[in-house]
Short mmCIF file of C-alpha atoms and ligand atoms in Angstrom, two decimals:
data_model
loop_
_atom_site.label_atom_id
_atom_site.label_comp_id
_atom_site.label_asym_id
_atom_site.label_seq_id
_atom_site.Cartn_x
_atom_site.Cartn_y
_atom_site.Cartn_z
CA ASN A 978 110.22 54.71 88.63
CA PRO A 979 110.25 53.71 92.28
CA HIS A 980 110.25 57.45 93.07
CA GLU A 981 106.83 58.02 91.64
CA GLN A 982 103.94 56.42 93.31
CA PRO A 983 100.80 58.32 91.96
CA SER A 984 98.61 57.25 94.97
CA GLN A 985 100.79 59.11 97.20
CA LEU A 986 100.29 62.77 98.31
CA ARG A 987 102.65 65.34 99.68
CA GLY A 988 101.30 68.27 101.61
CA ALA A 989 102.73 71.69 102.01
CA ILE A 990 102.04 74.13 104.81
CA ASP A 991 102.77 77.58 103.00
CA GLU A 992 102.73 80.25 105.75
CA GLY A 993 103.32 83.63 103.93
CA THR A 994 103.22 87.09 105.11
CA SER A 995 99.66 87.97 103.86
CA SER A 996 98.17 84.45 103.84
CA ALA A 997 98.57 80.92 104.81
CA ARG A 998 97.63 77.84 102.61
CA PHE A 999 97.79 74.03 102.68
CA ILE A 1000 98.20 72.33 99.31
CA LEU A 1001 98.26 68.56 98.46
CA PHE A 1002 100.39 67.67 95.47
CA LYS A 1003 100.27 64.31 93.41
CA ALA A 1004 103.56 62.37 93.77
CA GLY A 1005 106.37 63.30 91.38
CA SER A 1006 104.35 66.11 89.93
CA ALA A 1007 103.17 69.81 90.34
CA ASP A 1008 99.46 68.72 90.07
CA VAL A 1009 97.43 70.06 92.94
CA VAL A 1010 94.94 67.70 94.23
CA ALA A 1011 93.37 69.98 96.81
CA ALA A 1012 94.25 73.34 98.51
CA HIS A 1013 92.76 75.73 100.99
CA GLN A 1014 94.04 79.38 101.56
CA LYS A 1015 93.13 82.04 104.22
CA GLU A 1016 94.22 85.57 104.71
CA LEU A 1017 96.22 86.53 107.82
CA SER A 1018 95.56 89.84 109.63
CA THR A 1019 98.54 92.19 110.38
CA SER A 1020 98.44 95.14 112.77
CA PHE A 1021 100.55 98.26 112.57
CA PRO A 1022 100.54 99.47 116.25
CA GLN A 1023 103.03 102.33 115.74
CA GLU A 1024 104.76 103.97 112.75
CA GLY A 1025 107.17 101.23 111.38
CA TRP A 1026 105.74 98.41 113.48
CA VAL A 1027 104.40 95.23 111.79
CA GLU A 1028 102.81 92.57 113.95
CA GLN A 1029 100.88 89.49 113.67
CA ASP A 1030 99.16 87.11 116.17
CA PRO A 1031 101.09 83.74 116.47
CA LEU A 1032 97.85 82.12 117.77
CA GLU A 1033 96.00 83.27 114.70
CA ILE A 1034 98.92 82.09 112.40
CA LEU A 1035 98.49 78.68 114.04
CA GLU A 1036 94.74 78.70 113.88
CA ILE A 1037 94.71 79.48 110.03
CA VAL A 1038 97.15 76.97 109.27
CA LYS A 1039 95.01 74.41 111.11
CA THR A 1040 91.78 75.61 109.33
CA CYS A 1041 93.64 75.32 105.90
CA ILE A 1042 94.64 71.80 106.76
CA GLU A 1043 91.22 70.74 107.63
CA ALA A 1044 89.48 72.44 104.83
CA THR A 1045 91.89 70.78 102.47
CA ILE A 1046 91.41 67.31 103.97
CA ASP A 1047 87.60 67.96 103.52
CA LYS A 1048 88.13 68.64 99.84
CA LEU A 1049 90.32 65.67 99.53
CA ILE A 1050 87.76 63.35 101.15
CA ALA A 1051 85.03 65.00 98.90
CA LEU A 1052 87.13 63.97 95.92
CA GLY A 1053 87.28 60.35 97.11
CA GLY A 1054 90.79 60.58 98.49
CA SER A 1055 91.95 59.59 101.88
CA VAL A 1056 94.25 60.98 104.48
CA ASN A 1057 96.19 57.70 104.41
CA ASP A 1058 97.61 58.56 101.10
CA ILE A 1059 99.44 61.57 102.55
CA VAL A 1060 102.99 60.34 102.86
CA ALA A 1061 104.49 63.60 104.50
CA VAL A 1062 104.09 67.29 104.93
CA GLY A 1063 106.57 70.06 104.43
CA VAL A 1064 106.57 73.49 106.01
CA THR A 1065 107.59 76.73 104.32
CA ASN A 1066 107.04 80.14 105.81
CA GLN A 1067 107.81 83.90 105.79
CA ARG A 1068 111.32 84.20 107.00
CA GLU A 1069 112.87 86.33 109.82
CA SER A 1070 109.51 86.93 111.49
CA THR A 1071 110.21 86.41 115.21
CA ILE A 1072 108.06 84.61 117.80
CA VAL A 1073 108.86 84.03 121.34
CA TRP A 1074 106.82 81.69 123.67
CA ASP A 1075 106.80 80.15 127.15
CA LYS A 1076 107.43 76.44 126.70
CA THR A 1077 105.58 75.47 129.86
CA THR A 1078 102.29 77.10 128.95
CA GLY A 1079 102.71 77.29 125.16
CA GLU A 1080 101.56 80.91 125.23
CA PRO A 1081 103.21 83.58 122.93
CA LEU A 1082 104.98 86.12 125.03
CA TYR A 1083 104.43 88.74 122.53
CA ASN A 1084 103.15 89.10 118.89
CA SER A 1085 105.14 87.95 116.00
CA ILE A 1086 107.41 90.78 114.96
CA VAL A 1087 107.06 90.64 111.19
CA TRP A 1088 110.25 90.73 109.03
CA ARG A 1089 109.53 94.09 107.60
CA ASP A 1090 109.03 95.85 111.00
CA MET A 1091 111.42 98.78 111.64
CA ARG A 1092 111.22 99.17 115.31
CA THR A 1093 114.56 97.80 115.73
CA SER A 1094 116.31 100.63 113.95
CA THR A 1095 117.49 101.91 117.32
CA THR A 1096 118.48 98.64 118.43
CA VAL A 1097 120.63 98.14 115.32
CA ASP A 1098 122.05 101.57 115.88
CA GLN A 1099 123.13 100.58 119.40
CA LEU A 1100 124.52 97.39 118.19
CA LEU A 1101 126.52 99.11 115.69
CA ASP A 1102 128.17 101.13 118.49
CA LYS A 1103 129.61 97.92 119.70
CA VAL A 1104 131.59 97.27 116.68
CA PRO A 1105 135.19 97.29 117.47
CA ASN A 1106 137.24 100.60 116.71
CA LYS A 1107 134.05 102.61 116.42
CA THR A 1108 133.81 101.93 112.69
CA ARG A 1109 130.09 101.21 112.85
CA ASN A 1110 130.58 98.72 110.01
CA LYS A 1111 127.34 97.31 109.06
CA ASN A 1112 129.15 94.30 107.60
CA TYR A 1113 131.16 93.51 110.70
CA LEU A 1114 129.21 90.09 111.38
CA LYS A 1115 128.97 89.24 107.70
CA PRO A 1116 131.93 86.88 107.45
CA LEU A 1117 130.12 84.93 110.16
CA CYS A 1118 126.63 84.85 109.08
CA GLY A 1119 126.40 86.12 105.66
CA LEU A 1120 124.21 89.09 106.66
CA PRO A 1121 124.78 92.84 107.28
CA MET A 1122 123.22 94.40 110.32
CA SER A 1123 119.66 95.42 109.66
CA PRO A 1124 116.28 95.61 111.49
CA TYR A 1125 115.12 92.92 108.79
CA PHE A 1126 116.77 89.83 110.53
CA SER A 1127 115.62 88.08 113.63
CA ALA A 1128 118.46 88.61 116.08
CA ALA A 1129 117.77 92.42 116.45
CA LYS A 1130 114.08 91.46 116.88
CA VAL A 1131 114.80 89.07 119.70
CA LYS A 1132 117.22 91.51 121.28
CA TRP A 1133 114.42 94.18 121.23
CA LEU A 1134 112.04 91.76 122.91
CA GLN A 1135 114.53 90.95 125.52
CA ASP A 1136 115.14 94.60 126.48
CA ASN A 1137 111.60 96.01 125.95
CA VAL A 1138 109.13 93.25 127.07
CA PRO A 1139 109.76 92.34 130.87
CA LYS A 1140 107.81 89.06 130.38
CA VAL A 1141 110.19 87.94 127.59
CA LYS A 1142 113.29 88.77 129.76
CA LYS A 1143 111.76 86.96 132.75
CA ALA A 1144 111.07 83.87 130.83
CA MET A 1145 114.62 84.02 129.33
CA VAL A 1146 116.02 84.12 132.84
CA ALA A 1147 113.87 81.33 134.10
CA GLY A 1148 114.84 79.21 131.06
CA ASN A 1149 111.10 78.92 129.89
CA CYS A 1150 111.48 81.10 126.79
CA LEU A 1151 111.64 79.54 123.34
CA PHE A 1152 112.34 81.58 120.16
CA GLY A 1153 111.62 80.53 116.65
CA THR A 1154 110.80 81.81 113.18
CA VAL A 1155 107.23 80.88 111.94
CA ASP A 1156 108.51 77.37 110.98
CA SER A 1157 109.66 76.51 114.39
CA TRP A 1158 106.43 77.92 116.01
CA LEU A 1159 104.27 75.86 113.63
CA ILE A 1160 106.24 72.54 114.05
CA TRP A 1161 106.50 72.89 117.74
CA ASN A 1162 102.71 73.37 117.99
CA LEU A 1163 101.75 70.70 115.32
CA THR A 1164 104.03 68.16 116.92
CA GLY A 1165 102.48 68.48 120.53
CA GLY A 1166 103.39 71.94 121.80
CA LYS A 1167 103.99 71.98 125.55
CA ASP A 1168 103.33 68.27 125.62
CA GLY A 1169 106.44 67.23 123.73
CA GLY A 1170 106.45 69.35 120.72
CA VAL A 1171 109.85 69.47 118.92
CA HIS A 1172 111.81 72.68 118.80
CA VAL A 1173 113.63 72.80 115.48
CA THR A 1174 114.19 75.06 112.59
CA ASP A 1175 115.94 74.21 109.33
CA VAL A 1176 119.26 75.61 108.03
CA THR A 1177 117.61 78.04 105.54
CA ASN A 1178 115.47 79.57 108.21
CA ALA A 1179 118.36 79.61 110.47
CA SER A 1180 120.51 81.33 108.08
CA ARG A 1181 118.19 84.48 108.45
CA THR A 1182 118.47 84.88 112.09
CA MET A 1183 121.97 86.38 112.13
CA LEU A 1184 122.73 83.80 114.83
CA MET A 1185 123.89 80.84 112.77
CA ASN A 1186 127.34 80.37 111.34
CA ILE A 1187 127.00 80.24 107.67
CA ASP A 1188 130.00 77.81 107.39
CA THR A 1189 129.35 75.34 110.25
CA LEU A 1190 125.45 75.62 110.03
CA LYS A 1191 125.41 75.74 113.80
CA TRP A 1192 124.52 78.42 116.36
CA ASP A 1193 127.58 80.54 116.71
CA PRO A 1194 128.76 81.62 120.31
CA VAL A 1195 130.33 84.69 118.98
CA LEU A 1196 127.13 85.91 117.35
CA LEU A 1197 125.09 84.87 120.52
CA ASN A 1198 127.50 86.80 122.64
CA PHE A 1199 127.41 89.88 120.31
CA PHE A 1200 123.60 90.11 120.75
CA GLU A 1201 123.68 88.93 124.40
CA LEU A 1202 121.22 86.26 123.91
CA PRO A 1203 121.01 82.94 125.74
CA SER A 1204 121.32 79.70 123.71
CA SER A 1205 118.58 78.08 125.79
CA ILE A 1206 116.00 79.98 123.58
CA LEU A 1207 117.26 78.43 120.30
CA PRO A 1208 115.64 75.67 118.28
CA LYS A 1209 117.79 72.72 116.95
CA ILE A 1210 119.01 73.31 113.47
CA LYS A 1211 118.10 70.60 111.15
CA SER A 1212 118.52 69.86 107.36
CA SER A 1213 115.59 70.86 105.07
CA ALA A 1214 114.67 67.42 104.28
CA GLU A 1215 114.27 64.95 107.26
CA VAL A 1216 111.63 63.80 109.58
CA TYR A 1217 111.52 66.35 112.45
CA GLY A 1218 108.36 64.72 114.17
CA TYR A 1219 104.77 63.70 113.64
CA VAL A 1220 101.62 65.75 113.67
CA LYS A 1221 100.01 65.11 117.01
CA GLU A 1222 96.22 66.07 116.55
CA GLY A 1223 93.80 66.72 113.76
CA SER A 1224 93.18 65.14 110.44
CA LEU A 1225 96.98 64.88 109.81
CA ARG A 1226 97.62 62.99 113.07
CA SER A 1227 100.72 60.72 112.87
CA VAL A 1228 101.65 62.21 109.52
CA PRO A 1229 105.50 62.97 109.59
CA ILE A 1230 106.61 66.55 109.11
CA ALA A 1231 109.54 66.00 106.72
CA GLY A 1232 110.61 69.20 104.98
CA CYS A 1233 111.05 72.73 106.00
CA LEU A 1234 112.45 75.65 103.97
CA GLY A 1235 112.16 79.51 104.07
CA ASP A 1236 109.64 80.57 101.63
CA GLN A 1237 112.13 82.09 99.04
CA GLN A 1238 114.35 78.98 99.40
CA SER A 1239 111.28 76.94 98.88
CA ALA A 1240 110.41 78.84 95.68
CA LEU A 1241 113.89 78.27 94.35
CA VAL A 1242 113.47 74.57 94.85
CA GLY A 1243 109.90 74.62 93.51
CA GLN A 1244 111.19 76.54 90.38
CA GLN A 1245 113.71 73.68 90.24
CA CYS A 1246 116.75 76.14 90.09
CA LEU A 1247 118.74 73.27 91.62
CA ASN A 1248 121.87 74.05 89.61
CA ARG A 1249 124.54 76.44 90.09
CA GLY A 1250 123.79 79.68 88.04
CA GLN A 1251 119.95 79.26 88.08
CA ALA A 1252 117.95 82.16 89.64
CA LYS A 1253 114.38 82.87 90.51
CA ALA A 1254 112.57 86.20 91.64
CA THR A 1255 109.38 86.05 93.67
CA TYR A 1256 107.19 89.04 93.63
CA GLY A 1257 105.14 89.22 96.84
CA THR A 1258 104.88 91.73 99.47
CA GLY A 1259 108.55 92.28 98.81
CA CYS A 1260 110.70 90.79 96.02
CA PHE A 1261 113.36 88.22 96.61
CA LEU A 1262 115.80 87.18 94.09
CA LEU A 1263 117.79 83.90 94.85
CA TYR A 1264 120.81 82.77 92.60
CA ASN A 1265 121.96 79.25 93.36
CA THR A 1266 125.82 79.28 93.76
CA GLY A 1267 125.88 75.53 94.47
CA LYS A 1268 128.42 74.18 97.13
CA VAL A 1269 130.19 77.60 96.86
CA LYS A 1270 129.42 79.96 99.55
CA VAL A 1271 129.96 83.44 97.75
CA ASP A 1272 130.76 86.41 100.00
CA SER A 1273 129.18 89.47 98.52
CA SER A 1274 130.97 92.74 98.24
CA HIS A 1275 127.90 94.51 96.65
CA GLY A 1276 125.21 94.22 99.19
CA LEU A 1277 123.90 90.81 98.81
CA LEU A 1278 123.20 88.22 101.37
CA THR A 1279 124.82 84.82 101.57
CA THR A 1280 122.21 82.46 102.49
CA VAL A 1281 121.67 78.66 102.57
CA ALA A 1282 119.50 77.53 99.58
CA TYR A 1283 118.73 74.09 100.99
CA GLN A 1284 120.26 71.06 102.45
CA LEU A 1285 118.65 67.72 101.25
CA GLY A 1286 119.28 65.72 104.44
CA PRO A 1287 121.50 65.68 107.55
CA THR A 1288 124.47 64.04 105.82
CA GLN A 1289 124.27 66.07 102.66
CA GLN A 1290 126.33 69.06 101.78
CA PRO A 1291 124.39 72.40 101.96
CA MET A 1292 123.82 74.40 98.80
CA TYR A 1293 124.09 78.12 99.03
CA ALA A 1294 122.55 81.05 97.21
CA LEU A 1295 123.23 84.75 96.85
CA GLU A 1296 120.13 86.75 97.75
CA GLY A 1297 119.05 90.19 96.70
CA SER A 1298 116.01 91.10 99.07
CA VAL A 1299 113.74 93.97 98.06
CA ALA A 1300 111.39 95.03 100.99
CA ILE A 1301 108.72 96.62 98.95
CA ALA A 1302 107.11 95.31 95.79
CA GLY A 1303 103.48 94.29 95.89
CA ALA A 1304 103.27 96.32 98.99
CA ALA A 1305 103.79 99.46 96.93
CA ILE A 1306 100.59 98.52 94.77
CA ASN A 1307 98.65 97.98 97.91
CA TRP A 1308 99.74 101.46 99.13
CA LEU A 1309 98.51 103.08 95.84
CA ARG A 1310 95.18 101.25 96.41
CA ASP A 1311 94.83 101.91 100.30
CA ASN A 1312 96.51 105.03 100.90
CA LEU A 1313 96.56 107.14 97.72
CA THR A 1314 93.43 105.46 96.54
CA ILE A 1315 94.35 105.95 92.95
CA LEU A 1316 94.07 102.28 92.17
CA PRO A 1317 90.65 100.61 92.63
CA THR A 1318 91.94 97.03 92.96
CA PHE A 1319 95.43 95.38 92.87
CA GLY A 1320 94.54 94.02 89.34
CA ASP A 1321 93.84 97.35 87.96
CA ALA A 1322 97.57 98.32 87.89
CA GLN A 1323 98.32 96.90 84.51
CA GLY A 1324 95.41 98.71 82.64
CA LEU A 1325 95.95 101.84 84.29
CA ALA A 1326 99.86 101.84 83.97
CA GLU A 1327 99.32 100.95 80.32
CA ARG A 1328 97.54 104.35 79.77
CA ALA A 1329 100.69 106.09 81.22
CA ALA A 1330 102.75 104.38 78.42
CA LEU A 1331 100.60 106.31 75.86
CA ILE A 1332 101.64 109.63 77.24
CA GLU A 1333 105.03 110.92 76.26
CA SER A 1334 106.18 112.47 79.60
CA GLY A 1335 106.28 109.33 81.65
CA GLU A 1336 109.55 110.40 83.32
CA VAL A 1337 108.42 109.83 86.88
CA TYR A 1338 110.54 107.78 89.07
CA PHE A 1339 109.31 106.29 92.43
CA VAL A 1340 111.50 104.82 94.89
CA PRO A 1341 109.31 102.99 97.38
CA ALA A 1342 111.77 102.97 100.24
CA PHE A 1343 108.92 102.87 102.95
CA SER A 1344 111.05 100.78 105.32
CA GLY A 1345 114.42 101.86 104.20
CA LEU A 1346 116.20 100.13 101.32
CA TYR A 1347 117.23 96.68 101.54
CA ALA A 1348 119.64 95.02 99.05
CA PRO A 1349 122.01 96.21 97.62
CA TYR A 1350 121.79 99.56 99.51
CA TRP A 1351 120.96 98.46 103.17
CA GLN A 1352 119.96 102.06 104.15
CA GLN A 1353 117.61 102.01 107.08
CA GLU A 1354 117.23 105.72 107.00
CA ALA A 1355 115.96 105.87 103.28
CA ARG A 1356 112.32 106.93 102.65
CA GLY A 1357 109.98 106.89 99.84
CA THR A 1358 110.69 109.38 97.02
CA ILE A 1359 108.80 110.45 93.80
CA VAL A 1360 110.76 112.51 91.44
CA GLY A 1361 110.14 113.92 87.90
CA ILE A 1362 106.66 115.17 88.53
CA THR A 1363 105.49 117.88 86.07
CA GLU A 1364 101.84 119.31 85.33
CA ASP A 1365 101.27 116.73 83.05
CA THR A 1366 101.71 113.95 85.60
CA ASN A 1367 98.68 111.87 86.53
CA SER A 1368 97.86 108.94 88.60
CA SER A 1369 98.63 106.58 85.70
CA HIS A 1370 102.27 107.72 85.70
CA ILE A 1371 102.70 107.12 89.37
CA ILE A 1372 101.25 103.66 88.93
CA ARG A 1373 103.59 103.05 85.93
CA ALA A 1374 106.47 104.30 87.94
CA THR A 1375 105.59 101.73 90.77
CA LEU A 1376 105.75 98.93 88.26
CA ASP A 1377 109.04 100.29 86.96
CA ALA A 1378 110.46 100.52 90.58
CA VAL A 1379 109.84 96.81 91.11
CA CYS A 1380 111.84 96.20 87.85
CA PHE A 1381 114.59 98.63 88.72
CA GLN A 1382 115.03 97.16 92.21
CA THR A 1383 115.36 93.86 90.46
CA ARG A 1384 117.94 95.21 88.03
CA ASP A 1385 119.91 96.76 91.12
CA ILE A 1386 120.20 93.13 92.39
CA LEU A 1387 121.25 91.67 89.03
CA GLU A 1388 123.81 94.25 88.74
CA ALA A 1389 125.14 93.38 92.25
CA MET A 1390 125.05 89.57 91.46
CA ASN A 1391 127.02 90.16 88.29
CA LYS A 1392 129.67 92.22 90.17
CA ASP A 1393 129.91 89.53 92.91
CA TYR A 1394 129.59 86.37 90.77
CA GLY A 1395 130.68 87.52 87.50
CA SER A 1396 128.17 85.49 85.32
CA THR A 1397 125.50 87.42 83.57
CA LEU A 1398 122.10 85.82 83.95
CA THR A 1399 120.20 85.22 80.64
CA GLN A 1400 117.00 83.94 82.07
CA LEU A 1401 115.15 84.63 85.24
CA GLN A 1402 112.41 82.49 86.56
CA VAL A 1403 109.64 84.33 88.10
CA ASP A 1404 106.59 83.63 90.39
CA GLY A 1405 104.40 85.16 92.95
CA GLY A 1406 101.24 87.25 92.99
CA MET A 1407 102.56 90.23 90.86
CA THR A 1408 103.44 88.06 87.91
CA ALA A 1409 99.75 87.99 86.83
CA ASN A 1410 100.63 91.61 85.60
CA SER A 1411 101.95 90.82 82.09
CA LEU A 1412 103.08 94.53 81.64
CA LEU A 1413 105.19 94.12 84.66
CA MET A 1414 106.76 90.99 83.20
CA GLN A 1415 107.43 92.78 79.88
CA LEU A 1416 109.00 95.69 81.75
CA GLN A 1417 111.11 93.43 83.82
CA ALA A 1418 112.61 91.92 80.77
CA ASP A 1419 113.00 95.41 79.04
CA LEU A 1420 114.59 97.02 82.01
CA THR A 1421 116.92 94.20 82.85
CA GLY A 1422 117.75 92.85 79.37
CA VAL A 1423 116.97 89.35 80.55
CA THR A 1424 114.38 86.95 79.44
CA VAL A 1425 111.86 86.55 82.03
CA VAL A 1426 110.17 82.94 82.27
CA LYS A 1427 107.06 82.11 84.36
CA PRO A 1428 106.09 78.48 84.77
CA SER A 1429 102.37 77.69 84.52
CA MET A 1430 102.56 76.37 88.03
CA ALA A 1431 101.83 79.27 90.32
CA GLU A 1432 102.40 77.71 93.57
CA SER A 1433 106.19 77.36 93.28
CA THR A 1434 106.77 78.09 97.08
CA ALA A 1435 104.37 75.31 98.34
CA LEU A 1436 105.71 72.99 95.71
CA GLY A 1437 109.30 73.24 97.02
CA ALA A 1438 108.26 72.25 100.49
CA ALA A 1439 106.31 69.43 99.31
CA MET A 1440 109.34 68.40 97.10
CA VAL A 1441 111.80 68.33 100.04
CA ALA A 1442 109.23 66.46 102.30
CA GLY A 1443 108.67 63.82 99.42
CA PHE A 1444 112.48 63.59 98.97
CA ALA A 1445 113.04 62.98 102.77
CA MET A 1446 110.53 60.15 102.49
CA LYS A 1447 112.30 58.77 99.51
CA VAL A 1448 109.29 59.05 97.38
CA TRP A 1449 110.29 61.90 95.33
CA ASP A 1450 113.70 62.14 93.58
CA ILE A 1451 113.69 65.86 93.03
CA GLU A 1452 117.21 66.04 91.59
CA GLY A 1453 117.05 63.07 89.30
CA ALA A 1454 113.63 63.54 87.81
CA PRO A 1455 112.89 67.22 86.90
CA LEU A 1456 109.15 68.12 86.18
CA THR A 1457 108.64 69.70 82.79
CA LEU A 1458 106.22 72.45 83.31
CA PRO A 1459 104.86 74.69 80.48
CA ALA A 1460 106.05 78.27 80.76
CA GLN A 1461 105.23 81.86 79.51
CA LYS A 1462 108.34 84.01 78.30
CA TRP A 1463 108.88 87.55 77.97
CA THR A 1464 111.86 88.74 75.94
CA PRO A 1465 113.59 92.24 76.13
CA LYS A 1466 112.36 94.86 73.67
CA TYR A 1467 114.22 98.03 74.72
CA SER A 1468 117.54 99.00 73.15
CA GLU A 1469 120.54 98.71 75.60
CA ASN A 1470 120.83 102.44 75.45
CA GLU A 1471 117.20 103.08 76.34
CA ARG A 1472 117.49 100.46 79.15
CA ASP A 1473 120.76 102.14 80.47
CA VAL A 1474 119.44 105.77 80.37
CA ARG A 1475 116.46 104.80 82.37
CA TYR A 1476 118.39 102.98 84.85
CA ALA A 1477 120.75 105.96 85.35
CA LYS A 1478 117.79 108.00 86.28
CA TRP A 1479 116.56 105.48 88.72
CA LYS A 1480 119.90 105.56 90.38
CA MET A 1481 119.58 109.36 90.59
CA ALA A 1482 116.16 108.92 92.31
CA VAL A 1483 117.64 106.28 94.72
CA GLU A 1484 120.33 108.98 95.54
CA ARG A 1485 117.46 111.34 96.55
CA SER A 1486 115.67 108.90 98.76
CA MET A 1487 118.81 108.17 100.99
CA GLY A 1488 119.57 109.59 104.37
CA TRP A 1489 116.16 111.21 104.75
CA ASP A 1490 115.39 110.01 108.28
CA ILE A 1491 118.10 111.76 110.01
O1 G3P B 1741 112.08 87.58 103.94
C1 G3P B 1741 110.67 87.69 103.99
C2 G3P B 1741 110.11 86.66 103.09
O2 G3P B 1741 110.41 85.46 103.45
C3 G3P B 1741 108.63 87.02 103.02
O3 G3P B 1741 108.11 86.50 101.91
O4 G3P B 1741 106.38 86.18 100.18
O5 G3P B 1741 105.72 86.20 102.58
O6 G3P B 1741 106.21 88.23 101.40
P1 G3P B 1741 106.46 86.70 101.59
#
């Protein structure tokens, strides 16, 4: 098979919200040859604000690359075997920098930062006829108005950080999501770095037209942002440029995907009707709708799934984004201190299952509710507490919440798209919790399938980069990976009764921050 040359390696830079990693995969396989991962720091300067340091992001990525190459060399491999590198990244997080100095003009405003609630409120006032319709721009960009997406974050920077405004006026300000920031720097930065993004990342900014895949003047006008700050939109699989320095010098960067889209590719959900859920800080469920762009009327996002080359047709997905999943477990550990470690959630929640009155419901709407509700005013709510309630119930209710939120998304997808999913591919850190996986099957009635390959996100980026270099035929030669399965055990009635109570709890969480 000309597409599989085992001596050739693909690299993936996977820059997530909590950590970055660099992974080298063997050609045409999910076999990891060498990898290195490093945690990122996050700061919370004010209630609802979430920031990261762009220079630290870059440094950590470089450290991961060098450490992985050291491991490769120690194994007897060579950098010359690396055919290409792909980039995958936390989406929506917004960085602005000065193109003449290369210096960031502010910290990265992380996707789940809520500071732009007021900005969004002000923008809603601009909607014609005073309707304050959150979905006013949705026909153009596939997204509702929310602090989640990049446009409101750039607007906030323009309005609140004089340095940013000044650089914009002078034509020196560049904006990018994390992929753009990394690619610009790795390809030379102020000395000729390429300022690009891919269609999947661009589809999360609220500035790209979801049909034309170009920056839309109407959207730019609505947000009053200058087009000079924008990267060029490219496909997800093509050579954007070459690494300028370090061990990867001269290696092409040939693939780019937002991390959730990358997991969709890595899970090989390349056919219409296939879906995956990634359980990380949040939980993101993407449903491949193929060449058809489905407009959601039930709170889902229309997003680009991938575009395998500049002349290829884009593939679309419906997405259900849940802001808080793993972050709620961290909260139990760090804020409530009822959980010694993240990994203890399973054992402690299992104890709750032995106690009859486990009727506690927890809606972890810490940063409002994302899909399908899009309620930035919602706040966390725990209901059903009795004298018998103990910490195990709260932990169990947290796991239930992750599953109910996924069910909310599946219900919306079914309404929008009509087809009921029978199988859900899963990945991400929380899938190590097998109780959670069983509950996910029980509470949704869908079989949950987890491939043995844990790094779906990185794999997707390596696949598209390999595809661009014509050394990995991802559509023609599917990988067969062993998988674990969980089938639903609850009766339909049990499932529905519990779900009805969840909906009641969600009602109570809404409209709190008035
Ligand atoms: O939209 C946000 C998403 O891309 C973040 O993913 O896995 O880094 O939390 P993750």
